[in-house]
Amino acid sequence: MQYRRFGQTNLNLSVFSLGTMRSLSSEDAFHQTVLHALELGINHLETARGYGRSESYLGRSLSQLDREQLYITTKLPPTADPEMMAGWIEESLTRLQVKTIDCVAIHGINTWEQLESVVEGGLGAVRDAIAAGKVGHVGFSTHGSTPLIEAAIQTNLFEFVNLHYYWSLQRHANALELARERDMGIFIISPADKGGQLYNPPERLQQLCAPFNPLELTYRFLLSDRRITTLSIGPARPEELDCMKPICDRDETLTSEEEAVLFHLNAYMSALLGATQCHQCDRCLPCPQDINIPEVLRLRNLALAYDMVDYGKYRYAMFEQAGHWFPGNKASRCNECGDCLPRCPVQLEIPQLLSETHELLKGKSRRRLWDD
């Protein structure tokens, strides 16, 4: 296992971090997952107030372990109420059975209102807890827009950021670079799952990534980037951690063969989709019907080019169901007003593409696994 400095926190974290959202089938399974993670060299465990019994399970596991060189992050919702935030910190300390929480992340600064409220209110309680030795460092996680993420970084109030960034989703590249410039720790959220359900890739994607498997390639893409500190891995069972074993010591620069495969992936998409490919410039926004056009068309890109239809259905089903965690309406809300058309630099027939994507990806609605 390789370890990297987590930005200005100066914590030395393993390049994989154990996320505990999915390992809650039983307390014994949770504990065995934690033990296996430690055996593999993981020294950073992440939980959240909103992850069901995760904090309590983790606290009872920690009580049986040597905590030296083991780091804990918990995530707390954004709030304008400092007393509420202070109460949450005390509850997390009790559940985790620790005197100090190494890192607290504000969980989901996804809207401008949330950023304003936490900066003006709840963040003061976190700073007080840091001064009292109850919290070590503060950062934030986000599912928000790039301008919002950049604004949060530019407050200079946070020491790390939890970010969605993968080979298949690079719209936050500027935010990642801005975080590096501010010496922030950078934690990549769920590259195996949110990055494309790459633990179960479609045959076409496997063929395009050969001789590598898609999950291995996405891990290598991220770990070769020295700006990134650590990647979340969120197993439901202990054995799901083993997929990282071939990669956890490989954080060198991408090989020429790996670069060639990544180049071929992009070239294949461009050749297959041609003039219908969305290039993710976001200029089509805002949509009067509040459709997240770039994300809908990103899912179309992946479904058509790489046969990532199941992944597309998984993500598309969250529109209108997950609130600020996955904002925007389904593409079926398009009324063909044409507002977006003159802003598209490649003149996509956006209403038609939205309709086609809805037909391709529509299915049962799906909520987030945990709600805050």
mmCIF file with all atom_site columns, N, CA and C in Angstrom, residues 96-148:
data_model
loop_
_atom_site.group_PDB
_atom_site.id
_atom_site.type_symbol
_atom_site.label_atom_id
_atom_site.label_alt_id
_atom_site.label_comp_id
_atom_site.label_asym_id
_atom_site.label_entity_id
_atom_site.label_seq_id
_atom_site.pdbx_PDB_ins_code
_atom_site.Cartn_x
_atom_site.Cartn_y
_atom_site.Cartn_z
_atom_site.occupancy
_atom_site.B_iso_or_equiv
_atom_site.pdbx_formal_charge
_atom_site.auth_seq_id
_atom_site.auth_comp_id
_atom_site.auth_asym_id
_atom_site.auth_atom_id
_atom_site.pdbx_PDB_model_num
ATOM 1   N N  . LEU A 1 96  ? -18.466 7.076  17.899  1.00 0.00 ? 96  LEU A N  1
ATOM 2   C CA . LEU A 1 96  ? -17.177 6.572  17.445  1.00 0.00 ? 96  LEU A CA 1
ATOM 3   C C  . LEU A 1 96  ? -16.267 6.162  18.607  1.00 0.00 ? 96  LEU A C  1
ATOM 4   N N  . GLN A 1 97  ? -16.661 6.546  19.819  1.00 0.00 ? 97  GLN A N  1
ATOM 5   C CA . GLN A 1 97  ? -15.901 6.199  21.025  1.00 0.00 ? 97  GLN A CA 1
ATOM 6   C C  . GLN A 1 97  ? -14.465 6.720  20.948  1.00 0.00 ? 97  GLN A C  1
ATOM 7   N N  . VAL A 1 98  ? -14.329 7.970  20.494  1.00 0.00 ? 98  VAL A N  1
ATOM 8   C CA . VAL A 1 98  ? -13.015 8.608  20.395  1.00 0.00 ? 98  VAL A CA 1
ATOM 9   C C  . VAL A 1 98  ? -13.060 9.969  21.073  1.00 0.00 ? 98  VAL A C  1
ATOM 10  N N  . LYS A 1 99  ? -11.895 10.475 21.417  1.00 0.00 ? 99  LYS A N  1
ATOM 11  C CA . LYS A 1 99  ? -11.782 11.818 21.998  1.00 0.00 ? 99  LYS A CA 1
ATOM 12  C C  . LYS A 1 99  ? -11.599 12.873 20.918  1.00 0.00 ? 99  LYS A C  1
ATOM 13  N N  . THR A 1 100 ? -11.021 12.449 19.781  1.00 0.00 ? 100 THR A N  1
ATOM 14  C CA . THR A 1 100 ? -10.788 13.364 18.662  1.00 0.00 ? 100 THR A CA 1
ATOM 15  C C  . THR A 1 100 ? -11.167 12.667 17.360  1.00 0.00 ? 100 THR A C  1
ATOM 16  N N  . ILE A 1 101 ? -11.916 13.351 16.514  1.00 0.00 ? 101 ILE A N  1
ATOM 17  C CA . ILE A 1 101 ? -12.202 12.886 15.160  1.00 0.00 ? 101 ILE A CA 1
ATOM 18  C C  . ILE A 1 101 ? -11.173 13.542 14.250  1.00 0.00 ? 101 ILE A C  1
ATOM 19  N N  . ASP A 1 102 ? -10.396 12.735 13.561  1.00 0.00 ? 102 ASP A N  1
ATOM 20  C CA . ASP A 1 102 ? -9.300  13.293 12.771  1.00 0.00 ? 102 ASP A CA 1
ATOM 21  C C  . ASP A 1 102 ? -9.794  14.302 11.741  1.00 0.00 ? 102 ASP A C  1
ATOM 22  N N  . CYS A 1 103 ? -10.850 13.953 11.028  1.00 0.00 ? 103 CYS A N  1
ATOM 23  C CA . CYS A 1 103 ? -11.380 14.843 9.986   1.00 0.00 ? 103 CYS A CA 1
ATOM 24  C C  . CYS A 1 103 ? -12.903 14.852 10.030  1.00 0.00 ? 103 CYS A C  1
ATOM 25  N N  . VAL A 1 104 ? -13.462 16.039 9.947   1.00 0.00 ? 104 VAL A N  1
ATOM 26  C CA . VAL A 1 104 ? -14.895 16.205 9.746   1.00 0.00 ? 104 VAL A CA 1
ATOM 27  C C  . VAL A 1 104 ? -15.091 16.836 8.378   1.00 0.00 ? 104 VAL A C  1
ATOM 28  N N  . ALA A 1 105 ? -15.916 16.214 7.551   1.00 0.00 ? 105 ALA A N  1
ATOM 29  C CA . ALA A 1 105 ? -16.267 16.772 6.246   1.00 0.00 ? 105 ALA A CA 1
ATOM 30  C C  . ALA A 1 105 ? -17.713 17.254 6.298   1.00 0.00 ? 105 ALA A C  1
ATOM 31  N N  . ILE A 1 106 ? -17.943 18.467 5.832   1.00 0.00 ? 106 ILE A N  1
ATOM 32  C CA . ILE A 1 106 ? -19.320 18.923 5.662   1.00 0.00 ? 106 ILE A CA 1
ATOM 33  C C  . ILE A 1 106 ? -19.897 18.128 4.500   1.00 0.00 ? 106 ILE A C  1
ATOM 34  N N  . HIS A 1 107 ? -20.952 17.382 4.773   1.00 0.00 ? 107 HIS A N  1
ATOM 35  C CA . HIS A 1 107 ? -21.426 16.327 3.878   1.00 0.00 ? 107 HIS A CA 1
ATOM 36  C C  . HIS A 1 107 ? -22.416 16.871 2.862   1.00 0.00 ? 107 HIS A C  1
ATOM 37  N N  . GLY A 1 108 ? -21.903 17.175 1.678   1.00 0.00 ? 108 GLY A N  1
ATOM 38  C CA . GLY A 1 108 ? -22.791 17.574 0.606   1.00 0.00 ? 108 GLY A CA 1
ATOM 39  C C  . GLY A 1 108 ? -23.017 19.066 0.521   1.00 0.00 ? 108 GLY A C  1
ATOM 40  N N  . ILE A 1 109 ? -21.956 19.836 0.260   1.00 0.00 ? 109 ILE A N  1
ATOM 41  C CA . ILE A 1 109 ? -22.153 21.243 -0.113  1.00 0.00 ? 109 ILE A CA 1
ATOM 42  C C  . ILE A 1 109 ? -22.489 21.216 -1.600  1.00 0.00 ? 109 ILE A C  1
ATOM 43  N N  . ASN A 1 110 ? -23.773 21.083 -1.860  1.00 0.00 ? 110 ASN A N  1
ATOM 44  C CA . ASN A 1 110 ? -24.261 20.841 -3.219  1.00 0.00 ? 110 ASN A CA 1
ATOM 45  C C  . ASN A 1 110 ? -24.987 22.035 -3.826  1.00 0.00 ? 110 ASN A C  1
ATOM 46  N N  . THR A 1 111 ? -25.322 23.033 -3.000  1.00 0.00 ? 111 THR A N  1
ATOM 47  C CA . THR A 1 111 ? -26.028 24.210 -3.490  1.00 0.00 ? 111 THR A CA 1
ATOM 48  C C  . THR A 1 111 ? -25.376 25.457 -2.921  1.00 0.00 ? 111 THR A C  1
ATOM 49  N N  . TRP A 1 112 ? -25.623 26.575 -3.581  1.00 0.00 ? 112 TRP A N  1
ATOM 50  C CA . TRP A 1 112 ? -25.086 27.849 -3.093  1.00 0.00 ? 112 TRP A CA 1
ATOM 51  C C  . TRP A 1 112 ? -25.651 28.186 -1.719  1.00 0.00 ? 112 TRP A C  1
ATOM 52  N N  . GLU A 1 113 ? -26.900 27.837 -1.483  1.00 0.00 ? 113 GLU A N  1
ATOM 53  C CA . GLU A 1 113 ? -27.507 28.109 -0.181  1.00 0.00 ? 113 GLU A CA 1
ATOM 54  C C  . GLU A 1 113 ? -26.813 27.320 0.922   1.00 0.00 ? 113 GLU A C  1
ATOM 55  N N  . GLN A 1 114 ? -26.472 26.072 0.640   1.00 0.00 ? 114 GLN A N  1
ATOM 56  C CA . GLN A 1 114 ? -25.772 25.256 1.643   1.00 0.00 ? 114 GLN A CA 1
ATOM 57  C C  . GLN A 1 114 ? -24.392 25.816 1.948   1.00 0.00 ? 114 GLN A C  1
ATOM 58  N N  . LEU A 1 115 ? -23.684 26.261 0.922   1.00 0.00 ? 115 LEU A N  1
ATOM 59  C CA . LEU A 1 115 ? -22.367 26.850 1.154   1.00 0.00 ? 115 LEU A CA 1
ATOM 60  C C  . LEU A 1 115 ? -22.485 28.087 2.032   1.00 0.00 ? 115 LEU A C  1
ATOM 61  N N  . GLU A 1 116 ? -23.419 28.963 1.702   1.00 0.00 ? 116 GLU A N  1
ATOM 62  C CA . GLU A 1 116 ? -23.586 30.191 2.481   1.00 0.00 ? 116 GLU A CA 1
ATOM 63  C C  . GLU A 1 116 ? -23.977 29.880 3.921   1.00 0.00 ? 116 GLU A C  1
ATOM 64  N N  . SER A 1 117 ? -24.894 28.936 4.100   1.00 0.00 ? 117 SER A N  1
ATOM 65  C CA . SER A 1 117 ? -25.387 28.668 5.451   1.00 0.00 ? 117 SER A CA 1
ATOM 66  C C  . SER A 1 117 ? -24.309 28.063 6.334   1.00 0.00 ? 117 SER A C  1
ATOM 67  N N  . VAL A 1 118 ? -23.531 27.137 5.799   1.00 0.00 ? 118 VAL A N  1
ATOM 68  C CA . VAL A 1 118 ? -22.523 26.487 6.638   1.00 0.00 ? 118 VAL A CA 1
ATOM 69  C C  . VAL A 1 118 ? -21.377 27.428 6.939   1.00 0.00 ? 118 VAL A C  1
ATOM 70  N N  . VAL A 1 119 ? -20.999 28.285 5.979   1.00 0.00 ? 119 VAL A N  1
ATOM 71  C CA . VAL A 1 119 ? -19.918 29.246 6.224   1.00 0.00 ? 119 VAL A CA 1
ATOM 72  C C  . VAL A 1 119 ? -20.335 30.257 7.289   1.00 0.00 ? 119 VAL A C  1
ATOM 73  N N  . GLU A 1 120 ? -21.587 30.696 7.220   1.00 0.00 ? 120 GLU A N  1
ATOM 74  C CA . GLU A 1 120 ? -22.062 31.709 8.167   1.00 0.00 ? 120 GLU A CA 1
ATOM 75  C C  . GLU A 1 120 ? -22.487 31.117 9.501   1.00 0.00 ? 120 GLU A C  1
ATOM 76  N N  . GLY A 1 121 ? -22.726 29.799 9.549   1.00 0.00 ? 121 GLY A N  1
ATOM 77  C CA . GLY A 1 121 ? -23.256 29.227 10.785  1.00 0.00 ? 121 GLY A CA 1
ATOM 78  C C  . GLY A 1 121 ? -22.485 28.043 11.308  1.00 0.00 ? 121 GLY A C  1
ATOM 79  N N  . GLY A 1 122 ? -22.761 26.846 10.753  1.00 0.00 ? 122 GLY A N  1
ATOM 80  C CA . GLY A 1 122 ? -22.260 25.608 11.326  1.00 0.00 ? 122 GLY A CA 1
ATOM 81  C C  . GLY A 1 122 ? -20.759 25.469 11.359  1.00 0.00 ? 122 GLY A C  1
ATOM 82  N N  . LEU A 1 123 ? -20.065 26.118 10.425  1.00 0.00 ? 123 LEU A N  1
ATOM 83  C CA . LEU A 1 123 ? -18.617 25.968 10.383  1.00 0.00 ? 123 LEU A CA 1
ATOM 84  C C  . LEU A 1 123 ? -17.951 26.553 11.619  1.00 0.00 ? 123 LEU A C  1
ATOM 85  N N  . GLY A 1 124 ? -18.591 27.542 12.240  1.00 0.00 ? 124 GLY A N  1
ATOM 86  C CA . GLY A 1 124 ? -18.044 28.104 13.470  1.00 0.00 ? 124 GLY A CA 1
ATOM 87  C C  . GLY A 1 124 ? -17.951 27.062 14.575  1.00 0.00 ? 124 GLY A C  1
ATOM 88  N N  . ALA A 1 125 ? -18.940 26.185 14.644  1.00 0.00 ? 125 ALA A N  1
ATOM 89  C CA . ALA A 1 125 ? -18.918 25.127 15.655  1.00 0.00 ? 125 ALA A CA 1
ATOM 90  C C  . ALA A 1 125 ? -17.811 24.123 15.377  1.00 0.00 ? 125 ALA A C  1
ATOM 91  N N  . VAL A 1 126 ? -17.541 23.863 14.106  1.00 0.00 ? 126 VAL A N  1
ATOM 92  C CA . VAL A 1 126 ? -16.442 22.958 13.778  1.00 0.00 ? 126 VAL A CA 1
ATOM 93  C C  . VAL A 1 126 ? -15.112 23.582 14.171  1.00 0.00 ? 126 VAL A C  1
ATOM 94  N N  . ARG A 1 127 ? -14.949 24.869 13.900  1.00 0.00 ? 127 ARG A N  1
ATOM 95  C CA . ARG A 1 127 ? -13.701 25.543 14.298  1.00 0.00 ? 127 ARG A CA 1
ATOM 96  C C  . ARG A 1 127 ? -13.535 25.529 15.811  1.00 0.00 ? 127 ARG A C  1
ATOM 97  N N  . ASP A 1 128 ? -14.634 25.713 16.540  1.00 0.00 ? 128 ASP A N  1
ATOM 98  C CA . ASP A 1 128 ? -14.564 25.631 18.003  1.00 0.00 ? 128 ASP A CA 1
ATOM 99  C C  . ASP A 1 128 ? -14.134 24.238 18.445  1.00 0.00 ? 128 ASP A C  1
ATOM 100 N N  . ALA A 1 129 ? -14.655 23.214 17.771  1.00 0.00 ? 129 ALA A N  1
ATOM 101 C CA . ALA A 1 129 ? -14.294 21.842 18.117  1.00 0.00 ? 129 ALA A CA 1
ATOM 102 C C  . ALA A 1 129 ? -12.824 21.564 17.802  1.00 0.00 ? 129 ALA A C  1
ATOM 103 N N  . ILE A 1 130 ? -12.313 22.165 16.726  1.00 0.00 ? 130 ILE A N  1
ATOM 104 C CA . ILE A 1 130 ? -10.884 22.027 16.413  1.00 0.00 ? 130 ILE A CA 1
ATOM 105 C C  . ILE A 1 130 ? -10.051 22.683 17.517  1.00 0.00 ? 130 ILE A C  1
ATOM 106 N N  . ALA A 1 131 ? -10.453 23.866 17.944  1.00 0.00 ? 131 ALA A N  1
ATOM 107 C CA . ALA A 1 131 ? -9.726  24.568 19.005  1.00 0.00 ? 131 ALA A CA 1
ATOM 108 C C  . ALA A 1 131 ? -9.745  23.782 20.310  1.00 0.00 ? 131 ALA A C  1
ATOM 109 N N  . ALA A 1 132 ? -10.817 23.035 20.538  1.00 0.00 ? 132 ALA A N  1
ATOM 110 C CA . ALA A 1 132 ? -10.950 22.252 21.772  1.00 0.00 ? 132 ALA A CA 1
ATOM 111 C C  . ALA A 1 132 ? -10.305 20.878 21.651  1.00 0.00 ? 132 ALA A C  1
ATOM 112 N N  . GLY A 1 133 ? -9.740  20.557 20.505  1.00 0.00 ? 133 GLY A N  1
ATOM 113 C CA . GLY A 1 133 ? -9.097  19.257 20.321  1.00 0.00 ? 133 GLY A CA 1
ATOM 114 C C  . GLY A 1 133 ? -10.061 18.115 20.032  1.00 0.00 ? 133 GLY A C  1
ATOM 115 N N  . LYS A 1 134 ? -11.323 18.433 19.749  1.00 0.00 ? 134 LYS A N  1
ATOM 116 C CA . LYS A 1 134 ? -12.306 17.385 19.473  1.00 0.00 ? 134 LYS A CA 1
ATOM 117 C C  . LYS A 1 134 ? -12.316 16.972 17.998  1.00 0.00 ? 134 LYS A C  1
ATOM 118 N N  . VAL A 1 135 ? -11.845 17.842 17.139  1.00 0.00 ? 135 VAL A N  1
ATOM 119 C CA . VAL A 1 135 ? -11.754 17.604 15.699  1.00 0.00 ? 135 VAL A CA 1
ATOM 120 C C  . VAL A 1 135 ? -10.367 18.039 15.250  1.00 0.00 ? 135 VAL A C  1
ATOM 121 N N  . GLY A 1 136 ? -9.799  17.273 14.309  1.00 0.00 ? 136 GLY A N  1
ATOM 122 C CA . GLY A 1 136 ? -8.476  17.632 13.816  1.00 0.00 ? 136 GLY A CA 1
ATOM 123 C C  . GLY A 1 136 ? -8.522  18.591 12.637  1.00 0.00 ? 136 GLY A C  1
ATOM 124 N N  . HIS A 1 137 ? -9.333  18.266 11.618  1.00 0.00 ? 137 HIS A N  1
ATOM 125 C CA . HIS A 1 137 ? -9.334  19.030 10.377  1.00 0.00 ? 137 HIS A CA 1
ATOM 126 C C  . HIS A 1 137 ? -10.733 19.045 9.781   1.00 0.00 ? 137 HIS A C  1
ATOM 127 N N  . VAL A 1 138 ? -10.992 20.047 8.931   1.00 0.00 ? 138 VAL A N  1
ATOM 128 C CA . VAL A 1 138 ? -12.308 20.184 8.327   1.00 0.00 ? 138 VAL A CA 1
ATOM 129 C C  . VAL A 1 138 ? -12.177 20.287 6.810   1.00 0.00 ? 138 VAL A C  1
ATOM 130 N N  . GLY A 1 139 ? -13.089 19.620 6.118   1.00 0.00 ? 139 GLY A N  1
ATOM 131 C CA . GLY A 1 139 ? -13.166 19.694 4.663   1.00 0.00 ? 139 GLY A CA 1
ATOM 132 C C  . GLY A 1 139 ? -14.617 19.617 4.240   1.00 0.00 ? 139 GLY A C  1
ATOM 133 N N  . PHE A 1 140 ? -14.847 19.290 2.976   1.00 0.00 ? 140 PHE A N  1
ATOM 134 C CA . PHE A 1 140 ? -16.233 19.161 2.508   1.00 0.00 ? 140 PHE A CA 1
ATOM 135 C C  . PHE A 1 140 ? -16.308 18.140 1.392   1.00 0.00 ? 140 PHE A C  1
ATOM 136 N N  . SER A 1 141 ? -17.472 17.505 1.289   1.00 0.00 ? 141 SER A N  1
ATOM 137 C CA . SER A 1 141 ? -17.791 16.663 0.140   1.00 0.00 ? 141 SER A CA 1
ATOM 138 C C  . SER A 1 141 ? -18.812 17.408 -0.699  1.00 0.00 ? 141 SER A C  1
ATOM 139 N N  . THR A 1 142 ? -18.876 17.058 -1.976  1.00 0.00 ? 142 THR A N  1
ATOM 140 C CA . THR A 1 142 ? -19.762 17.814 -2.855  1.00 0.00 ? 142 THR A CA 1
ATOM 141 C C  . THR A 1 142 ? -20.224 16.986 -4.036  1.00 0.00 ? 142 THR A C  1
ATOM 142 N N  . HIS A 1 143 ? -21.464 17.226 -4.425  1.00 0.00 ? 143 HIS A N  1
ATOM 143 C CA . HIS A 1 143 ? -22.031 16.718 -5.666  1.00 0.00 ? 143 HIS A CA 1
ATOM 144 C C  . HIS A 1 143 ? -22.477 17.912 -6.511  1.00 0.00 ? 143 HIS A C  1
ATOM 145 N N  . GLY A 1 144 ? -21.910 19.082 -6.227  1.00 0.00 ? 144 GLY A N  1
ATOM 146 C CA . GLY A 1 144 ? -22.361 20.318 -6.847  1.00 0.00 ? 144 GLY A CA 1
ATOM 147 C C  . GLY A 1 144 ? -21.664 20.640 -8.152  1.00 0.00 ? 144 GLY A C  1
ATOM 148 N N  . SER A 1 145 ? -21.973 21.813 -8.683  1.00 0.00 ? 145 SER A N  1
ATOM 149 C CA . SER A 1 145 ? -21.408 22.276 -9.945  1.00 0.00 ? 145 SER A CA 1
ATOM 150 C C  . SER A 1 145 ? -19.959 22.711 -9.739  1.00 0.00 ? 145 SER A C  1
ATOM 151 N N  . THR A 1 146 ? -19.224 22.772 -10.835 1.00 0.00 ? 146 THR A N  1
ATOM 152 C CA . THR A 1 146 ? -17.830 23.201 -10.747 1.00 0.00 ? 146 THR A CA 1
ATOM 153 C C  . THR A 1 146 ? -17.705 24.614 -10.186 1.00 0.00 ? 146 THR A C  1
ATOM 154 N N  . PRO A 1 147 ? -18.503 25.606 -10.627 1.00 0.00 ? 147 PRO A N  1
ATOM 155 C CA . PRO A 1 147 ? -18.379 26.944 -10.020 1.00 0.00 ? 147 PRO A CA 1
ATOM 156 C C  . PRO A 1 147 ? -18.623 26.937 -8.516  1.00 0.00 ? 147 PRO A C  1
ATOM 157 N N  . LEU A 1 148 ? -19.568 26.133 -8.058  1.00 0.00 ? 148 LEU A N  1
ATOM 158 C CA . LEU A 1 148 ? -19.835 26.050 -6.629  1.00 0.00 ? 148 LEU A CA 1
ATOM 159 C C  . LEU A 1 148 ? -18.637 25.449 -5.885  1.00 0.00 ? 148 LEU A C  1
#
